[in-house]
PDB file of C-alpha atoms in Angstrom:
ATOM      1  CA  MET B  64     172.447 252.611  80.418  1.00 89.00           C
ATOM      2  CA  PHE B  65     175.899 250.833  81.877  1.00 95.00           C
ATOM      3  CA  SER B  66     179.004 251.670  83.748  1.00 94.00           C
ATOM      4  CA  GLY B  67     181.582 250.253  82.320  1.00 95.00           C
ATOM      5  CA  ILE B  68     182.230 248.146  84.968  1.00 95.00           C
ATOM      6  CA  VAL B  69     182.827 244.181  83.244  1.00 96.00           C
ATOM      7  CA  GLN B  70     181.084 242.037  85.307  1.00 96.00           C
ATOM      8  CA  GLU B  71     182.089 238.989  84.370  1.00 96.00           C
ATOM      9  CA  ALA B  72     183.082 237.742  80.946  1.00 96.00           C
ATOM     10  CA  GLY B  73     180.973 234.615  79.634  1.00 97.00           C
ATOM     11  CA  LYS B  74     181.748 232.020  76.778  1.00 98.00           C
ATOM     12  CA  VAL B  75     179.892 231.980  73.218  1.00 98.00           C
ATOM     13  CA  ILE B  76     178.711 227.986  73.021  1.00 98.00           C
ATOM     14  CA  GLY B  77     176.817 229.437  69.912  1.00 97.00           C
ATOM     15  CA  PHE B  78     176.464 231.219  66.641  1.00 97.00           C
ATOM     16  CA  VAL B  79     174.783 230.634  64.039  1.00 96.00           C
ATOM     17  CA  LYS B  80     172.897 233.019  61.191  1.00 94.00           C
ATOM     18  CA  GLU B  81     168.880 232.149  60.003  1.00 92.00           C
ATOM     19  CA  LYS B  82     167.624 234.606  57.174  1.00 92.00           C
ATOM     20  CA  ASP B  83     168.942 237.813  58.072  1.00 93.00           C
ATOM     21  CA  ILE B  84     169.538 237.582  61.701  1.00 96.00           C
ATOM     22  CA  TYR B  85     172.399 236.018  64.125  1.00 97.00           C
ATOM     23  CA  ASN B  86     171.871 233.690  67.455  1.00 97.00           C
ATOM     24  CA  LEU B  87     173.825 234.628  70.073  1.00 98.00           C
ATOM     25  CA  SER B  88     174.633 232.413  72.927  1.00 98.00           C
ATOM     26  CA  ILE B  89     175.974 232.918  76.105  1.00 98.00           C
ATOM     27  CA  GLU B  90     177.247 231.081  78.630  1.00 97.00           C
ATOM     28  CA  CYS B  91     177.672 232.603  81.585  1.00 97.00           C
ATOM     29  CA  SER B  92     177.299 232.322  85.748  1.00 96.00           C
ATOM     30  CA  SER B  93     173.986 232.387  88.172  1.00 95.00           C
ATOM     31  CA  GLU B  94     174.688 234.618  90.075  1.00 95.00           C
ATOM     32  CA  PHE B  95     174.835 237.498  86.755  1.00 96.00           C
ATOM     33  CA  ILE B  96     171.301 235.975  85.144  1.00 94.00           C
ATOM     34  CA  SER B  97     169.677 235.948  88.571  1.00 92.00           C
ATOM     35  CA  ASP B  98     165.870 236.943  88.156  1.00 91.00           C
ATOM     36  CA  LEU B  99     166.685 238.107  84.749  1.00 94.00           C
ATOM     37  CA  LYS B 100     163.863 238.991  82.435  1.00 93.00           C
ATOM     38  CA  LYS B 101     162.701 239.075  78.876  1.00 95.00           C
ATOM     39  CA  GLY B 102     163.767 242.429  77.174  1.00 96.00           C
ATOM     40  CA  ALA B 103     166.710 242.811  79.513  1.00 96.00           C
ATOM     41  CA  SER B 104     169.055 244.993  78.002  1.00 97.00           C
ATOM     42  CA  ILE B 105     172.915 243.129  78.286  1.00 98.00           C
ATOM     43  CA  SER B 106     176.174 244.523  77.480  1.00 98.00           C
ATOM     44  CA  VAL B 107     177.818 241.797  75.762  1.00 98.00           C
ATOM     45  CA  ASP B 108     181.641 243.776  74.806  1.00 98.00           C
ATOM     46  CA  GLY B 109     180.160 246.095  74.846  1.00 98.00           C
ATOM     47  CA  VAL B 110     177.751 246.051  72.496  1.00 98.00           C
ATOM     48  CA  CYS B 111     173.649 246.816  74.019  1.00 98.00           C
ATOM     49  CA  LEU B 112     171.440 243.405  73.620  1.00 98.00           C
ATOM     50  CA  THR B 113     167.544 242.001  74.253  1.00 97.00           C
ATOM     51  CA  VAL B 114     167.288 239.479  76.058  1.00 97.00           C
ATOM     52  CA  LYS B 115     165.065 237.121  74.405  1.00 95.00           C
ATOM     53  CA  ASP B 116     164.130 234.741  77.469  1.00 93.00           C
ATOM     54  CA  GLU B 117     162.251 234.946  80.343  1.00 89.00           C
ATOM     55  CA  ASN B 118     164.644 233.550  83.654  1.00 84.00           C
ATOM     56  CA  PRO B 119     167.406 232.535  81.255  1.00 89.00           C
ATOM     57  CA  GLU B 120     169.612 229.314  82.068  1.00 91.00           C
ATOM     58  CA  ILE B 121     171.832 231.144  78.931  1.00 95.00           C
ATOM     59  CA  LEU B 122     171.404 234.786  77.566  1.00 97.00           C
ATOM     60  CA  ARG B 123     170.247 234.821  74.071  1.00 97.00           C
ATOM     61  CA  PHE B 124     170.226 237.004  71.930  1.00 97.00           C
ATOM     62  CA  ASP B 125     169.469 238.503  67.952  1.00 97.00           C
ATOM     63  CA  LEU B 126     171.677 240.120  66.194  1.00 97.00           C
ATOM     64  CA  VAL B 127     170.339 241.806  62.599  1.00 96.00           C
ATOM     65  CA  GLU B 128     173.402 242.766  59.916  1.00 95.00           C
ATOM     66  CA  GLU B 129     174.342 246.650  60.575  1.00 94.00           C
ATOM     67  CA  THR B 130     175.652 245.151  64.338  1.00 96.00           C
ATOM     68  CA  ILE B 131     177.263 242.563  63.146  1.00 96.00           C
ATOM     69  CA  LYS B 132     179.029 244.917  60.417  1.00 94.00           C
ATOM     70  CA  ARG B 133     179.988 248.131  63.099  1.00 94.00           C
ATOM     71  CA  THR B 134     181.406 245.817  65.516  1.00 97.00           C
ATOM     72  CA  ASN B 135     184.373 242.938  66.073  1.00 97.00           C
ATOM     73  CA  PHE B 136     180.950 240.583  65.990  1.00 97.00           C
ATOM     74  CA  GLN B 137     182.200 239.863  62.381  1.00 95.00           C
ATOM     75  CA  ASN B 138     184.868 238.112  63.798  1.00 94.00           C
ATOM     76  CA  ILE B 139     183.495 236.128  66.838  1.00 95.00           C
ATOM     77  CA  LYS B 140     183.109 232.572  67.172  1.00 95.00           C
ATOM     78  CA  THR B 141     182.217 229.080  69.706  1.00 97.00           C
ATOM     79  CA  GLY B 142     184.321 229.163  72.635  1.00 97.00           C
ATOM     80  CA  ASP B 143     185.210 232.788  72.965  1.00 97.00           C
ATOM     81  CA  ASN B 144     184.871 235.121  75.731  1.00 97.00           C
ATOM     82  CA  VAL B 145     182.964 238.036  76.006  1.00 98.00           C
ATOM     83  CA  ASN B 146     182.474 240.948  78.520  1.00 98.00           C
ATOM     84  CA  LEU B 147     179.645 240.915  80.271  1.00 98.00           C
ATOM     85  CA  GLU B 148     177.344 244.182  82.357  1.00 97.00           C
ATOM     86  CA  ARG B 149     173.870 244.019  83.429  1.00 96.00           C
ATOM     87  CA  SER B 150     172.022 247.430  82.875  1.00 95.00           C
ATOM     88  CA  LEU B 151     172.110 249.533  85.865  1.00 90.00           C
ATOM     89  CA  LYS B 152     169.410 249.906  88.226  1.00 82.00           C
ATOM     90  CA  MET B 153     168.882 253.780  89.720  1.00 77.00           C
ATOM     91  CA  GLY B 154     171.093 254.134  92.102  1.00 75.00           C
ATOM     92  CA  ASP B 155     173.787 251.869  91.628  1.00 78.00           C
ATOM     93  CA  GLU B 156     176.818 253.431  91.651  1.00 76.00           C
ATOM     94  CA  ILE B 157     178.625 254.576  88.412  1.00 78.00           C
ATOM     95  CA  GLY B 158     182.226 253.267  88.675  1.00 81.00           C
ATOM     96  CA  GLY B 159     183.184 254.203  85.320  1.00 84.00           C
ATOM     97  CA  HIS B 160     181.979 256.281  83.565  1.00 90.00           C
ATOM     98  CA  PRO B 161     178.248 256.609  81.854  1.00 89.00           C
ATOM     99  CA  VAL B 162     178.462 254.291  78.265  1.00 95.00           C
ATOM    100  CA  SER B 163     175.395 253.997  76.460  1.00 95.00           C
ATOM    101  CA  GLY B 164     176.464 250.063  74.783  1.00 95.00           C
ATOM    102  CA  HIS B 165     175.829 252.490  71.519  1.00 95.00           C
ATOM    103  CA  ILE B 166     180.001 251.003  69.258  1.00 97.00           C
ATOM    104  CA  HIS B 167     181.371 253.795  67.468  1.00 96.00           C
ATOM    105  CA  GLY B 168     183.768 252.028  65.514  1.00 95.00           C
ATOM    106  CA  ILE B 169     185.789 248.886  66.199  1.00 96.00           C
ATOM    107  CA  SER B 170     190.223 249.807  66.700  1.00 97.00           C
ATOM    108  CA  LYS B 171     192.550 247.192  66.072  1.00 97.00           C
ATOM    109  CA  VAL B 172     196.069 246.223  68.416  1.00 98.00           C
ATOM    110  CA  ILE B 173     199.428 247.576  67.176  1.00 98.00           C
ATOM    111  CA  SER B 174     201.344 246.359  69.810  1.00 97.00           C
ATOM    112  CA  ILE B 175     201.261 245.599  73.143  1.00 97.00           C
ATOM    113  CA  ASP B 176     204.175 246.006  76.457  1.00 97.00           C
ATOM    114  CA  LYS B 177     203.589 243.477  79.166  1.00 94.00           C
ATOM    115  CA  ARG B 178     205.045 244.843  81.469  1.00 89.00           C
ATOM    116  CA  ASP B 179     205.528 242.962  85.206  1.00 89.00           C
ATOM    117  CA  GLN B 180     201.304 243.361  86.211  1.00 90.00           C
ATOM    118  CA  SER B 181     200.184 246.090  83.823  1.00 94.00           C
ATOM    119  CA  TRP B 182     200.237 246.504  80.039  1.00 97.00           C
ATOM    120  CA  ASP B 183     200.049 249.139  77.901  1.00 97.00           C
ATOM    121  CA  VAL B 184     197.886 248.431  74.534  1.00 98.00           C
ATOM    122  CA  LYS B 185     198.663 250.408  71.897  1.00 98.00           C
ATOM    123  CA  PHE B 186     195.613 250.981  69.247  1.00 98.00           C
ATOM    124  CA  SER B 187     194.744 252.571  66.107  1.00 96.00           C
ATOM    125  CA  VAL B 188     191.946 255.136  65.717  1.00 92.00           C
ATOM    126  CA  GLU B 189     189.370 255.879  62.706  1.00 88.00           C
ATOM    127  CA  SER B 190     189.756 259.617  61.985  1.00 88.00           C
ATOM    128  CA  PHE B 191     186.621 260.640  63.048  1.00 89.00           C
ATOM    129  CA  MET B 192     187.390 259.128  66.134  1.00 92.00           C
ATOM    130  CA  HIS B 193     190.460 261.146  67.022  1.00 88.00           C
ATOM    131  CA  ASP B 194     188.829 264.860  68.347  1.00 88.00           C
ATOM    132  CA  TYR B 195     186.886 262.843  70.862  1.00 94.00           C
ATOM    133  CA  MET B 196     190.050 261.137  72.014  1.00 93.00           C
ATOM    134  CA  LEU B 197     191.802 263.532  75.015  1.00 92.00           C
ATOM    135  CA  HIS B 198     194.101 262.799  76.663  1.00 94.00           C
ATOM    136  CA  LYS B 199     193.331 261.491  79.880  1.00 94.00           C
ATOM    137  CA  GLY B 200     189.830 261.380  78.590  1.00 94.00           C
ATOM    138  CA  TYR B 201     187.020 257.726  79.012  1.00 95.00           C
ATOM    139  CA  VAL B 202     186.445 255.543  76.531  1.00 97.00           C
ATOM    140  CA  ALA B 203     185.061 251.906  76.486  1.00 98.00           C
ATOM    141  CA  ILE B 204     186.498 249.123  74.472  1.00 98.00           C
ATOM    142  CA  ASN B 205     184.518 246.035  74.484  1.00 98.00           C
ATOM    143  CA  GLY B 206     182.654 247.474  77.494  1.00 97.00           C
ATOM    144  CA  CYS B 207     185.621 248.135  79.718  1.00 97.00           C
ATOM    145  CA  SER B 208     185.317 251.859  80.967  1.00 97.00           C
ATOM    146  CA  LEU B 209     189.008 253.146  81.033  1.00 97.00           C
ATOM    147  CA  THR B 210     191.363 255.635  80.148  1.00 96.00           C
ATOM    148  CA  VAL B 211     192.826 256.461  77.969  1.00 96.00           C
ATOM    149  CA  GLY B 212     196.884 257.125  77.532  1.00 94.00           C
ATOM    150  CA  GLU B 213     199.240 259.094  75.072  1.00 92.00           C
ATOM    151  CA  VAL B 214     197.499 259.870  72.462  1.00 94.00           C
ATOM    152  CA  SER B 215     198.285 261.177  68.276  1.00 92.00           C
ATOM    153  CA  ASN B 216     197.238 261.681  64.743  1.00 87.00           C
ATOM    154  CA  GLU B 217     197.153 257.500  63.908  1.00 91.00           C
ATOM    155  CA  SER B 218     196.842 255.734  67.562  1.00 95.00           C
ATOM    156  CA  PHE B 219     196.527 255.814  71.408  1.00 96.00           C
ATOM    157  CA  MET B 220     197.609 254.277  74.330  1.00 97.00           C
ATOM    158  CA  ILE B 221     195.838 252.509  77.329  1.00 97.00           C
ATOM    159  CA  HIS B 222     196.902 251.640  80.427  1.00 96.00           C
ATOM    160  CA  LEU B 223     195.813 247.565  82.052  1.00 96.00           C
ATOM    161  CA  ILE B 224     195.947 247.147  85.639  1.00 95.00           C
ATOM    162  CA  PRO B 225     195.923 243.865  87.056  1.00 95.00           C
ATOM    163  CA  GLU B 226     192.049 244.118  88.023  1.00 94.00           C
ATOM    164  CA  THR B 227     191.373 244.515  84.724  1.00 95.00           C
ATOM    165  CA  LEU B 228     193.131 241.601  83.317  1.00 95.00           C
ATOM    166  CA  SER B 229     191.915 239.020  85.479  1.00 94.00           C
ATOM    167  CA  ILE B 230     187.877 239.950  85.022  1.00 95.00           C
ATOM    168  CA  THR B 231     188.156 241.273  81.441  1.00 97.00           C
ATOM    169  CA  ASN B 232     188.712 239.695  78.164  1.00 97.00           C
ATOM    170  CA  LEU B 233     190.776 241.881  77.586  1.00 97.00           C
ATOM    171  CA  PHE B 234     193.925 240.205  78.892  1.00 95.00           C
ATOM    172  CA  GLN B 235     193.310 237.757  74.891  1.00 95.00           C
ATOM    173  CA  LEU B 236     194.250 240.683  73.126  1.00 97.00           C
ATOM    174  CA  GLU B 237     197.300 240.630  70.972  1.00 96.00           C
ATOM    175  CA  GLN B 238     198.993 242.005  67.526  1.00 96.00           C
ATOM    176  CA  ASP B 239     195.685 242.345  64.362  1.00 97.00           C
ATOM    177  CA  SER B 240     192.430 242.016  67.873  1.00 97.00           C
ATOM    178  CA  VAL B 241     189.460 244.417  66.955  1.00 97.00           C
ATOM    179  CA  VAL B 242     188.132 245.824  70.209  1.00 98.00           C
ATOM    180  CA  ASN B 243     184.904 246.884  70.088  1.00 98.00           C
ATOM    181  CA  ILE B 244     185.240 251.131  70.844  1.00 98.00           C
ATOM    182  CA  GLU B 245     182.454 253.125  72.821  1.00 98.00           C
ATOM    183  CA  LEU B 246     183.399 257.445  72.612  1.00 97.00           C
ATOM    184  CA  ASP B 247     182.855 258.965  75.885  1.00 95.00           C
ATOM    185  CA  GLN B 248     179.425 260.928  75.117  1.00 93.00           C
ATOM    186  CA  ASN B 249     180.486 264.116  77.130  1.00 91.00           C
ATOM    187  CA  THR B 250     183.579 264.626  75.236  1.00 92.00           C
ATOM    188  CA  ILE B 251     181.142 264.146  71.770  1.00 94.00           C
ATOM    189  CA  ILE B 252     179.197 266.779  72.627  1.00 93.00           C
ATOM    190  CA  ILE B 253     181.782 269.442  74.312  1.00 91.00           C
ATOM    191  CA  ALA B 254     183.161 268.492  70.655  1.00 90.00           C
ATOM    192  CA  ASP B 255     180.983 269.296  68.752  1.00 91.00           C
ATOM    193  CA  THR B 256     178.942 272.279  70.295  1.00 91.00           C
ATOM    194  CA  VAL B 257     182.697 273.743  70.572  1.00 89.00           C
ATOM    195  CA  LYS B 258     183.507 272.992  66.989  1.00 87.00           C
ATOM    196  CA  LYS B 259     179.892 274.951  65.934  1.00 88.00           C
ATOM    197  CA  TYR B 260     180.804 278.279  68.220  1.00 85.00           C
ATOM    198  CA  LEU B 261     184.070 278.273  66.402  1.00 85.00           C
ATOM    199  CA  ASP B 262     182.781 277.431  62.790  1.00 84.00           C
ATOM    200  CA  GLY B 263     179.866 280.095  63.085  1.00 80.00           C
ATOM    201  CA  LYS B 264     181.932 282.402  64.256  1.00 64.00           C
ATOM    202  CA  SER B 265     183.776 282.513  61.197  1.00 54.00           C
TER     203      SER B 265
END
């Protein structure tokens, strides 16, 4: 479980396929990997991945084809910045919202309005996501817990503040950039429960 509060942006230093497994290597700060154990869970651009090494000097992960197909890792390359967050410990403050690291789909940047210090970013929305995108609700984009702005049938808006742009890799977004989307699980449960109840009443 994660909070959606990105701790730092790491740099991809290797991404290669060996047989049916993709090997991903990421460079990050010594503070981030301090006391990290083999098998620990790390959110990488919102995707929950398992650490391969005990007390690593760099982060190394194995990925399967299904993960590549469902996420923006299909476009990842050496030199890219990725958002990183270690899993929560009991008692940790949740500054964002509960995030599982299980990606529901991808979205594409439609437009970016860069203001003096903030950005308004419009993203495409797949049809199955629409019922779970609520104005002022939560969504995780590349692992960042964010509040949904305007919502239409084909898009949703996110307002990015300077803090988010300075800490995460969202400052690299441009038109047609592809991002990972995790919907808010509480919204999914409520929306699906109401739909089942109404379907049963009809």
